[in-house]
Coordinates of C-alpha atoms and ligand atoms in Angstrom, one line a residue:
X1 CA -6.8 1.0 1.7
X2 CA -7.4 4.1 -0.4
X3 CA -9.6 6.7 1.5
X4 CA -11.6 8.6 -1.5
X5 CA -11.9 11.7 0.1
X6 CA -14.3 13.8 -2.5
X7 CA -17.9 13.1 -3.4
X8 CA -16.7 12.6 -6.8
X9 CA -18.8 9.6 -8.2
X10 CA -16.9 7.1 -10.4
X11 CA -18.8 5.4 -13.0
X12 CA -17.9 1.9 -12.4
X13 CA -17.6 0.6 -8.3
X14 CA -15.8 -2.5 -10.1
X15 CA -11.9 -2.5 -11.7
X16 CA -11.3 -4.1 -14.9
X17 CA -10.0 -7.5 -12.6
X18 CA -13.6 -7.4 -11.0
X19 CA -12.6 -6.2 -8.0
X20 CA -13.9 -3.6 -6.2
X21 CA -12.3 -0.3 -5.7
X22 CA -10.4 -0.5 -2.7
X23 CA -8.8 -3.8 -4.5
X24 CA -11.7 -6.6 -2.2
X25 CA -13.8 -9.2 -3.8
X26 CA -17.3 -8.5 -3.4
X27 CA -17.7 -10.4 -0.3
X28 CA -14.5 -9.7 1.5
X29 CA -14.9 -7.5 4.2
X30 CA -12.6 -4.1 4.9
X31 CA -9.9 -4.9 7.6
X32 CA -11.5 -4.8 11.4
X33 CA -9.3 -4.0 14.7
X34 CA -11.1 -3.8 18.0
X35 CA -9.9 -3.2 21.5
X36 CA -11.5 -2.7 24.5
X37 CA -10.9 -0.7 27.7
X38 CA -8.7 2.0 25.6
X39 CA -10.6 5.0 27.7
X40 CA -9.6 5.7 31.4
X41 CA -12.2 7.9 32.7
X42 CA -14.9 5.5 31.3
X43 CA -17.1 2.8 33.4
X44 CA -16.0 0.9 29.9
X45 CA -14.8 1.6 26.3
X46 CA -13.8 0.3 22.8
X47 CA -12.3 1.2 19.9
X48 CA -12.4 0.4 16.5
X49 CA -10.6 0.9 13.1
X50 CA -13.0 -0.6 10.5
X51 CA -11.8 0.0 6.8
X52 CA -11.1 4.0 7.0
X53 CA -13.5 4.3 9.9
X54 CA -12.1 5.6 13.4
X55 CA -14.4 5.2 16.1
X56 CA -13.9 5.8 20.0
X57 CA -16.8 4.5 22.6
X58 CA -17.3 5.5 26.2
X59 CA -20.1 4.2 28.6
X60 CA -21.3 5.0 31.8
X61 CA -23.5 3.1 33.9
X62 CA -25.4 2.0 35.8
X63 CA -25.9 5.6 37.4
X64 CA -28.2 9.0 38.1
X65 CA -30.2 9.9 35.5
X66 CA -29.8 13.5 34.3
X67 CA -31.7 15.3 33.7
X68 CA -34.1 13.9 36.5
X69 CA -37.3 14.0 35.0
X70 CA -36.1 11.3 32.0
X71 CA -35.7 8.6 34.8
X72 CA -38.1 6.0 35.0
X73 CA -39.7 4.2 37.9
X74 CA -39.6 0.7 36.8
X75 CA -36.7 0.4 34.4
X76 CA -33.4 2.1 33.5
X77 CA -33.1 3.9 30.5
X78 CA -30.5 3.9 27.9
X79 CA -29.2 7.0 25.8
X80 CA -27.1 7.2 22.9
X81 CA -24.7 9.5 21.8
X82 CA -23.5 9.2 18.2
X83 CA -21.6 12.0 16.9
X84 CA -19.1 13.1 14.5
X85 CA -16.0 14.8 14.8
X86 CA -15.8 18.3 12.8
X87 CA -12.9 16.5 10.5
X88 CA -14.6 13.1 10.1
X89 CA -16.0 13.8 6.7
X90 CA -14.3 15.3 4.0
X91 CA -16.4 18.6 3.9
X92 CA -16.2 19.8 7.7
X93 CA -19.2 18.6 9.6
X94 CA -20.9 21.2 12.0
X95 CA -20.4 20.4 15.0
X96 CA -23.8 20.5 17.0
X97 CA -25.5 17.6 16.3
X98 CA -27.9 17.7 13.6
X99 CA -31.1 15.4 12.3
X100 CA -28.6 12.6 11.2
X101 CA -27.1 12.3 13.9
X102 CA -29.5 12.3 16.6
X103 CA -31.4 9.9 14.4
X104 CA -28.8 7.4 14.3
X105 CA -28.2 8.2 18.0
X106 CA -32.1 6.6 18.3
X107 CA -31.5 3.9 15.9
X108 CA -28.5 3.0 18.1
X109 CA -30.6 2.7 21.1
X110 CA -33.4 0.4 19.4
X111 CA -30.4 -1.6 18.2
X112 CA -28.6 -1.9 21.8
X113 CA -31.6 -2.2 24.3
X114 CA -32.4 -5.5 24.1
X115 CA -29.3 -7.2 25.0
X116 CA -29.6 -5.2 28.4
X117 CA -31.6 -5.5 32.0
X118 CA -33.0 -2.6 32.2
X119 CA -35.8 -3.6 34.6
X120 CA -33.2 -4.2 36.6
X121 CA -31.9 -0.3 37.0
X122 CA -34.9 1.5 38.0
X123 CA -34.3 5.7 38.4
X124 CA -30.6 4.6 36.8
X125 CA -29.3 5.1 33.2
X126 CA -26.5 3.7 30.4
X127 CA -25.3 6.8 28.1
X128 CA -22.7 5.6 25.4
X129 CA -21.1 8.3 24.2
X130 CA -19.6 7.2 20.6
X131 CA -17.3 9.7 18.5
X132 CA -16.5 9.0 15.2
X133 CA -13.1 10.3 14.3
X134 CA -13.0 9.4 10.7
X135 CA -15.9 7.8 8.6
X136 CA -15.8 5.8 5.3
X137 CA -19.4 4.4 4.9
X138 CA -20.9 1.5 7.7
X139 CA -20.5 4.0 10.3
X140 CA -23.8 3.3 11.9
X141 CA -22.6 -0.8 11.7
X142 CA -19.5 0.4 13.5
X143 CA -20.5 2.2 16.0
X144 CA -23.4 -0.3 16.8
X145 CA -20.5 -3.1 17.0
X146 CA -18.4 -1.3 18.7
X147 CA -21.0 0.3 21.8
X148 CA -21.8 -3.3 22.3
X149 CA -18.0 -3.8 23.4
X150 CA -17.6 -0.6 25.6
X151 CA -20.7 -1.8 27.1
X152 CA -19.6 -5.6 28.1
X153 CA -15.9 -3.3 29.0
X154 CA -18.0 -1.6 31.5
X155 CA -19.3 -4.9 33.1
X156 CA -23.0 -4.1 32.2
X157 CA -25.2 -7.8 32.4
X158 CA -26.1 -7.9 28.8
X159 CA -27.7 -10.7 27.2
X160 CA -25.4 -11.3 24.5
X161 CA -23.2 -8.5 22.1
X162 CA -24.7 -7.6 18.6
X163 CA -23.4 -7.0 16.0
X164 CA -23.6 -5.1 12.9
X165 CA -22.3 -5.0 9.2
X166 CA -24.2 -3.1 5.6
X167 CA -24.6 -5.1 2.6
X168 CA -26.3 -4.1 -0.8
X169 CA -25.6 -3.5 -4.3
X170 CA -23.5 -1.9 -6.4
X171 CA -23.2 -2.1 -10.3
X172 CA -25.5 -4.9 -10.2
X173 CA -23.7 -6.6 -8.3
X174 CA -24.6 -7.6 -4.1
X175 CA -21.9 -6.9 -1.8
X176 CA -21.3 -7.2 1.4
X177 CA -19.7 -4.4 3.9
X178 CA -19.8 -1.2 1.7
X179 CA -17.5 1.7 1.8
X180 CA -18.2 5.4 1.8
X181 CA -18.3 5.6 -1.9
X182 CA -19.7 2.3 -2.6
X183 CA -22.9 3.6 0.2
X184 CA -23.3 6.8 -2.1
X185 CA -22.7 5.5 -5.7
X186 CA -24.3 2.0 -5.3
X187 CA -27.7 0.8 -5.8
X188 CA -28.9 -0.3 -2.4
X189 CA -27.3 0.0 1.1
X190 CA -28.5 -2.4 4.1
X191 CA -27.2 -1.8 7.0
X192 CA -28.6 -4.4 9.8
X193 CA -27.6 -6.0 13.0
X194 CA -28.2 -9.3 14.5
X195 CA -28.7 -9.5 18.7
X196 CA -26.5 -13.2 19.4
X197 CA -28.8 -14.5 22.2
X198 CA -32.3 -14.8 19.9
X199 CA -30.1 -14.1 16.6
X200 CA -32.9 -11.8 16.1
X201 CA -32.6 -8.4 14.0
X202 CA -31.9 -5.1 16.1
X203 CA -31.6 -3.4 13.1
X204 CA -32.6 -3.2 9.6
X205 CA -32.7 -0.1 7.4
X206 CA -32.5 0.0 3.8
X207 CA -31.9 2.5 0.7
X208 CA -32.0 2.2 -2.6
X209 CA -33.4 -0.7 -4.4
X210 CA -33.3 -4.5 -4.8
X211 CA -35.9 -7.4 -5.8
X212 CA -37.1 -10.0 -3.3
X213 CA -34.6 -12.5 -4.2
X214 CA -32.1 -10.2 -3.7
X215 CA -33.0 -8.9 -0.4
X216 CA -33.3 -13.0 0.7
X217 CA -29.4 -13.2 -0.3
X218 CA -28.5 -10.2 1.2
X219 CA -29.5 -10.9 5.1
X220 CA -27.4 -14.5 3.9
X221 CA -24.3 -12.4 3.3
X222 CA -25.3 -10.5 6.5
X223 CA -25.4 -13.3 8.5
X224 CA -22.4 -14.7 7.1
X225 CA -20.1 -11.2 7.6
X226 CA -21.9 -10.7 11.4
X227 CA -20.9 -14.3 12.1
X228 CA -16.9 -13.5 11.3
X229 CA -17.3 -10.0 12.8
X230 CA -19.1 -11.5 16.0
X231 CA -15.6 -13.9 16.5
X232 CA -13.6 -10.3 15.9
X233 CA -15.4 -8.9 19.1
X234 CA -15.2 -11.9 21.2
X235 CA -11.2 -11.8 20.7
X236 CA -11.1 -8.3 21.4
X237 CA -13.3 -9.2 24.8
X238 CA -10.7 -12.2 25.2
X239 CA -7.3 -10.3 24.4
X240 CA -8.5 -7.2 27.3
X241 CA -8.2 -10.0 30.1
X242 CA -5.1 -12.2 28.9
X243 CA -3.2 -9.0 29.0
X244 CA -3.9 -8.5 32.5
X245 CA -3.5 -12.2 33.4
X246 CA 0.1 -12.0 32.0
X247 CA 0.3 -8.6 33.9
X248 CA -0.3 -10.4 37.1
X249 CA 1.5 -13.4 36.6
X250 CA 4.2 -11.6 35.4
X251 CA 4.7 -12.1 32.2
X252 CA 5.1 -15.9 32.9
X253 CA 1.7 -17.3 30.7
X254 CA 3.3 -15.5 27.6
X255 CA 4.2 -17.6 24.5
Ligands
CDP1 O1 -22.1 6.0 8.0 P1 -23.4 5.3 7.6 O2 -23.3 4.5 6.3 O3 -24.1 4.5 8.7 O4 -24.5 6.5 7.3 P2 -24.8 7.3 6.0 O5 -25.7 8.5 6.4 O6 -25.3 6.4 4.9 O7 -23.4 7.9 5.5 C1 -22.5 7.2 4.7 C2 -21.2 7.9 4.7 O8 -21.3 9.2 4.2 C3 -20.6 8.1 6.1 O9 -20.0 6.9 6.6 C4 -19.6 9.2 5.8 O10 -18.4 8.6 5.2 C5 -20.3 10.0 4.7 N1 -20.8 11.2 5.3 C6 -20.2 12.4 4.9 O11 -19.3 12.4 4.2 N2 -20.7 13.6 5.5 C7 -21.7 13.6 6.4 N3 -22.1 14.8 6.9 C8 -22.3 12.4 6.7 C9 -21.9 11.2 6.2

Protein backbone atom coordinates (compact mmCIF):
# COMPACT_ATOMS: atom_id res chain seq x y z
CA UNK A 1 0.00 0.00 0.00
CA UNK A 2 1.47 3.32 -1.00
CA UNK A 3 2.37 5.40 2.17
CA UNK A 4 1.93 9.22 0.85
CA UNK A 5 4.37 10.70 2.89
CA UNK A 6 3.85 14.72 2.19
CA UNK A 7 0.91 16.90 3.10
CA UNK A 8 0.55 17.37 -0.52
CA UNK A 9 -3.28 17.40 -1.12
CA UNK A 10 -4.43 15.69 -4.38
CA UNK A 11 -7.48 16.99 -5.89
CA UNK A 12 -9.38 13.90 -6.45
CA UNK A 13 -9.36 10.93 -3.28
CA UNK A 14 -10.88 8.68 -6.17
CA UNK A 15 -8.76 7.13 -9.44
CA UNK A 16 -10.33 7.20 -12.72
CA UNK A 17 -11.53 3.14 -12.02
CA UNK A 18 -13.39 4.60 -8.87
CA UNK A 19 -11.21 3.40 -6.57
CA UNK A 20 -9.64 5.05 -3.96
CA UNK A 21 -6.10 5.93 -3.82
CA UNK A 22 -4.40 3.20 -2.21
CA UNK A 23 -6.26 0.98 -5.05
CA UNK A 24 -9.64 -0.10 -2.17
CA UNK A 25 -13.30 0.20 -2.85
CA UNK A 26 -14.84 2.54 -0.74
CA UNK A 27 -15.90 0.18 1.82
CA UNK A 28 -12.88 -2.18 1.86
CA UNK A 29 -10.90 -1.81 4.74
CA UNK A 30 -6.77 -1.38 4.78
CA UNK A 31 -5.06 -4.75 5.62
CA UNK A 32 -5.19 -5.51 9.63
CA UNK A 33 -2.49 -7.93 11.56
CA UNK A 34 -2.76 -8.21 15.31
CA UNK A 35 -0.83 -10.22 17.83
CA UNK A 36 -0.70 -10.34 21.22
CA UNK A 37 1.77 -10.89 23.94
CA UNK A 38 4.75 -9.50 21.59
CA UNK A 39 6.33 -7.42 24.74
CA UNK A 40 8.24 -9.38 27.55
CA UNK A 41 8.53 -6.90 30.26
CA UNK A 42 4.80 -6.23 30.05
CA UNK A 43 1.87 -7.59 32.43
CA UNK A 44 0.36 -7.82 28.62
CA UNK A 45 0.77 -6.37 25.06
CA UNK A 46 -0.30 -6.18 21.39
CA UNK A 47 0.67 -5.13 18.29
CA UNK A 48 -0.76 -4.06 15.31
CA UNK A 49 0.00 -3.24 11.62
CA UNK A 50 -3.18 -1.46 10.30
CA UNK A 51 -2.84 -0.07 6.67
CA UNK A 52 0.70 2.04 7.14
CA UNK A 53 0.07 2.26 10.86
CA UNK A 54 2.61 0.59 13.41
CA UNK A 55 1.54 0.44 16.78
CA UNK A 56 3.14 -1.24 19.95
CA UNK A 57 0.91 -1.59 23.39
CA UNK A 58 2.18 -2.37 26.90
CA UNK A 59 -0.05 -2.63 30.03
CA UNK A 60 0.52 -2.91 33.56
CA UNK A 61 -1.88 -3.78 36.13
CA UNK A 62 -3.47 -4.29 38.48
CA UNK A 63 -0.65 -2.41 40.71
CA UNK A 64 0.56 0.83 42.99
CA UNK A 65 -0.65 3.90 41.88
CA UNK A 66 2.02 6.49 41.28
CA UNK A 67 2.05 9.08 41.99
CA UNK A 68 0.12 8.30 45.30
CA UNK A 69 -2.11 11.00 45.59
CA UNK A 70 -4.08 9.94 42.06
CA UNK A 71 -5.20 6.67 43.80
CA UNK A 72 -8.61 6.32 44.71
CA UNK A 73 -10.32 4.80 47.67
CA UNK A 74 -13.13 2.99 46.15
CA UNK A 75 -12.01 2.17 42.61
CA UNK A 76 -8.90 1.74 40.46
CA UNK A 77 -8.01 4.11 38.12
CA UNK A 78 -6.95 3.77 34.55
CA UNK A 79 -4.26 5.98 32.67
CA UNK A 80 -3.43 6.22 29.16
CA UNK A 81 -0.47 6.73 27.42
CA UNK A 82 -0.79 7.57 23.69
CA UNK A 83 2.22 8.81 22.15
CA UNK A 84 4.09 9.14 18.98
CA UNK A 85 7.38 8.18 17.98
CA UNK A 86 9.71 11.29 16.77
CA UNK A 87 9.67 9.45 13.03
CA UNK A 88 5.95 8.52 13.04
CA UNK A 89 4.88 11.37 10.89
CA UNK A 90 6.48 12.56 8.03
CA UNK A 91 7.55 16.08 9.49
CA UNK A 92 9.40 14.94 12.82
CA UNK A 93 7.08 15.01 15.71
CA UNK A 94 8.50 16.62 19.02
CA UNK A 95 8.87 14.37 21.29
CA UNK A 96 7.29 15.54 24.64
CA UNK A 97 3.89 15.04 24.47
CA UNK A 98 1.88 17.84 23.31
CA UNK A 99 -2.15 18.92 23.39
CA UNK A 100 -2.91 16.10 20.79
CA UNK A 101 -1.60 13.76 22.30
CA UNK A 102 -2.54 13.93 25.76
CA UNK A 103 -6.02 14.58 24.46
CA UNK A 104 -6.31 11.41 22.72
CA UNK A 105 -4.46 9.84 25.70
CA UNK A 106 -8.10 11.03 27.58
CA UNK A 107 -10.28 10.07 24.80
CA UNK A 108 -8.54 6.57 25.03
CA UNK A 109 -9.43 6.20 28.63
CA UNK A 110 -13.21 7.27 28.19
CA UNK A 111 -13.15 4.77 25.34
CA UNK A 112 -11.43 1.78 27.50
CA UNK A 113 -13.03 2.17 31.09
CA UNK A 114 -15.99 0.62 30.75
CA UNK A 115 -15.11 -2.77 29.71
CA UNK A 116 -13.09 -2.84 33.06
CA UNK A 117 -13.82 -3.57 37.13
CA UNK A 118 -12.44 -0.99 38.41
CA UNK A 119 -14.45 -1.05 41.66
CA UNK A 120 -12.81 -3.89 42.04
CA UNK A 121 -8.99 -2.40 42.39
CA UNK A 122 -9.28 0.12 45.01
CA UNK A 123 -5.67 2.26 45.70
CA UNK A 124 -4.59 0.08 42.33
CA UNK A 125 -4.17 1.29 38.73
CA UNK A 126 -4.06 0.01 34.69
CA UNK A 127 -1.52 2.38 32.68
CA UNK A 128 -1.35 1.37 28.82
CA UNK A 129 1.39 2.64 27.43
CA UNK A 130 0.80 2.75 23.51
CA UNK A 131 3.61 4.02 20.94
CA UNK A 132 2.84 4.57 17.66
CA UNK A 133 5.77 3.86 15.37
CA UNK A 134 4.36 4.87 12.07
CA UNK A 135 0.88 6.61 11.56
CA UNK A 136 -1.31 6.83 8.34
CA UNK A 137 -4.73 8.25 9.57
CA UNK A 138 -7.17 5.95 12.17
CA UNK A 139 -4.47 6.09 14.61
CA UNK A 140 -6.69 6.91 17.47
CA UNK A 141 -9.05 3.62 16.07
CA UNK A 142 -5.82 1.70 16.22
CA UNK A 143 -4.56 2.28 19.23
CA UNK A 144 -8.08 2.07 20.90
CA UNK A 145 -8.35 -1.61 19.21
CA UNK A 146 -5.24 -2.55 19.92
CA UNK A 147 -5.02 -1.37 24.11
CA UNK A 148 -8.12 -3.42 24.29
CA UNK A 149 -5.88 -6.62 23.25
CA UNK A 150 -2.78 -5.77 25.50
CA UNK A 151 -5.22 -5.43 28.08
CA UNK A 152 -7.23 -8.98 27.82
CA UNK A 153 -2.98 -10.19 27.17
CA UNK A 154 -2.46 -9.05 30.57
CA UNK A 155 -5.38 -11.16 32.04
CA UNK A 156 -7.30 -7.95 33.20
CA UNK A 157 -11.39 -9.06 33.94
CA UNK A 158 -12.85 -6.95 31.24
CA UNK A 159 -16.30 -7.01 30.17
CA UNK A 160 -15.90 -7.50 26.72
CA UNK A 161 -12.96 -5.91 23.95
CA UNK A 162 -13.94 -2.72 21.87
CA UNK A 163 -13.27 -1.93 19.14
CA UNK A 164 -12.68 0.94 16.89
CA UNK A 165 -12.65 1.91 13.11
CA UNK A 166 -13.14 6.00 11.31
CA UNK A 167 -15.60 6.35 8.59
CA UNK A 168 -16.67 9.60 6.67
CA UNK A 169 -16.56 11.23 3.45
CA UNK A 170 -14.49 11.96 0.92
CA UNK A 171 -15.26 13.56 -2.62
CA UNK A 172 -18.80 13.12 -1.89
CA UNK A 173 -18.55 9.99 -1.41
CA UNK A 174 -18.94 7.89 2.51
CA UNK A 175 -16.20 5.62 3.23
CA UNK A 176 -15.34 3.57 5.54
CA UNK A 177 -11.70 3.22 7.42
CA UNK A 178 -9.89 6.36 6.14
CA UNK A 179 -6.27 6.83 5.47
CA UNK A 180 -3.89 9.66 6.44
CA UNK A 181 -4.61 11.60 3.41
CA UNK A 182 -8.15 10.63 2.92
CA UNK A 183 -8.55 12.04 7.06
CA UNK A 184 -6.87 15.48 5.87
CA UNK A 185 -8.28 15.98 2.29
CA UNK A 186 -11.84 14.44 2.89
CA UNK A 187 -14.95 15.96 3.85
CA UNK A 188 -15.73 14.41 7.18
CA UNK A 189 -13.82 11.99 9.46
CA UNK A 190 -15.63 9.73 12.19
CA UNK A 191 -13.80 7.97 14.20
CA UNK A 192 -16.00 5.80 16.81
CA UNK A 193 -15.82 2.63 18.81
CA UNK A 194 -18.33 0.17 19.83
CA UNK A 195 -17.89 -1.61 23.67
CA UNK A 196 -19.12 -5.64 22.60
CA UNK A 197 -20.85 -6.43 25.90
CA UNK A 198 -23.80 -3.41 25.63
CA UNK A 199 -22.64 -2.71 21.81
CA UNK A 200 -22.78 0.64 23.15
CA UNK A 201 -20.57 3.65 21.68
CA UNK A 202 -17.21 4.38 23.73
CA UNK A 203 -16.32 6.71 21.27
CA UNK A 204 -17.63 9.10 18.87
CA UNK A 205 -15.86 12.15 17.54
CA UNK A 206 -16.48 13.82 14.33
CA UNK A 207 -14.83 16.53 11.81
CA UNK A 208 -15.90 17.97 8.99
CA UNK A 209 -19.31 17.75 7.68
CA UNK A 210 -22.24 15.47 6.62
CA UNK A 211 -26.19 15.64 6.62
CA UNK A 212 -28.41 13.48 8.97
CA UNK A 213 -28.79 10.81 6.54
CA UNK A 214 -25.46 10.54 6.05
CA UNK A 215 -24.37 10.39 9.55
CA UNK A 216 -27.33 7.39 9.92
CA UNK A 217 -25.26 5.40 7.17
CA UNK A 218 -22.11 6.08 8.48
CA UNK A 219 -22.49 4.41 12.18
CA UNK A 220 -24.05 1.36 9.55
CA UNK A 221 -20.72 1.12 7.85
CA UNK A 222 -19.20 1.45 11.38
CA UNK A 223 -20.88 -1.24 12.66
CA UNK A 224 -20.35 -3.25 9.77
CA UNK A 225 -16.19 -2.62 9.65
CA UNK A 226 -16.12 -3.00 13.82
CA UNK A 227 -18.02 -6.33 13.36
CA UNK A 228 -15.11 -7.78 10.88
CA UNK A 229 -12.37 -6.04 12.90
CA UNK A 230 -13.98 -7.36 16.26
CA UNK A 231 -13.45 -11.29 14.59
CA UNK A 232 -9.67 -9.88 13.67
CA UNK A 233 -8.96 -9.40 17.46
CA UNK A 234 -10.71 -12.49 18.75
CA UNK A 235 -8.18 -14.53 16.33
CA UNK A 236 -5.37 -12.72 17.47
CA UNK A 237 -6.66 -13.55 21.27
CA UNK A 238 -7.18 -17.24 19.91
CA UNK A 239 -3.88 -17.69 17.79
CA UNK A 240 -1.61 -16.42 21.38
CA UNK A 241 -2.95 -19.67 23.17
CA UNK A 242 -2.88 -22.32 20.26
CA UNK A 243 0.75 -21.48 19.89
CA UNK A 244 1.39 -22.42 23.36
CA UNK A 245 -0.88 -25.52 23.32
CA UNK A 246 1.19 -26.87 20.38
CA UNK A 247 4.29 -25.64 22.48
CA UNK A 248 3.29 -27.98 25.15
CA UNK A 249 2.07 -30.75 23.39
CA UNK A 250 4.86 -30.64 21.30
CA UNK A 251 4.06 -29.80 18.24
CA UNK A 252 1.59 -32.82 18.08
CA UNK A 253 -2.04 -30.60 17.56
CA UNK A 254 -0.34 -28.94 14.47
CA UNK A 255 -2.04 -29.39 11.07
O1 LIG B 1 -4.57 9.45 13.77
P1 LIG B 1 -5.95 9.99 13.94
O2 LIG B 1 -6.74 9.99 12.64
O3 LIG B 1 -6.70 9.35 15.06
O4 LIG B 1 -5.77 11.51 14.43
P2 LIG B 1 -5.66 12.87 13.59
O5 LIG B 1 -5.24 13.93 14.56
O6 LIG B 1 -6.90 13.08 12.79
O7 LIG B 1 -4.45 12.63 12.61
C1 LIG B 1 -4.60 12.08 11.34
C2 LIG B 1 -3.25 11.68 10.81
O8 LIG B 1 -2.45 12.83 10.63
C3 LIG B 1 -2.42 10.81 11.74
O9 LIG B 1 -2.82 9.46 11.73
C4 LIG B 1 -1.05 11.00 11.15
O10 LIG B 1 -0.88 10.17 10.01
C5 LIG B 1 -1.09 12.46 10.72
N1 LIG B 1 -0.39 13.33 11.68
C6 LIG B 1 0.80 13.91 11.28
O11 LIG B 1 1.22 13.71 10.15
N2 LIG B 1 1.51 14.68 12.16
C7 LIG B 1 1.06 14.88 13.42
N3 LIG B 1 1.77 15.63 14.27
C8 LIG B 1 -0.15 14.30 13.83
C9 LIG B 1 -0.85 13.53 12.93
Amino acid sequence: MPLIIKDEYPEKLFREDGKRLDGRDKHELRPIKMEVGVLKNADGSAYLEWGNNKIYCAVYGPRDVHPHYLAKPDKGILRVFYRMSTFSVFERKRPAPGRREKEISMVLTDCLEPLLFLELYPGNSFEVFINVMDADGGTRCACATVAALALADAGVPMRSLVTAVAVGKIDGELVTDLSGIEDKAGDADLPCAITWFNEEFSLLQFDGKMDLKEFDKCLILAKNALTKIHEIQLNALKNKYIAIQEEYSGGKNKK
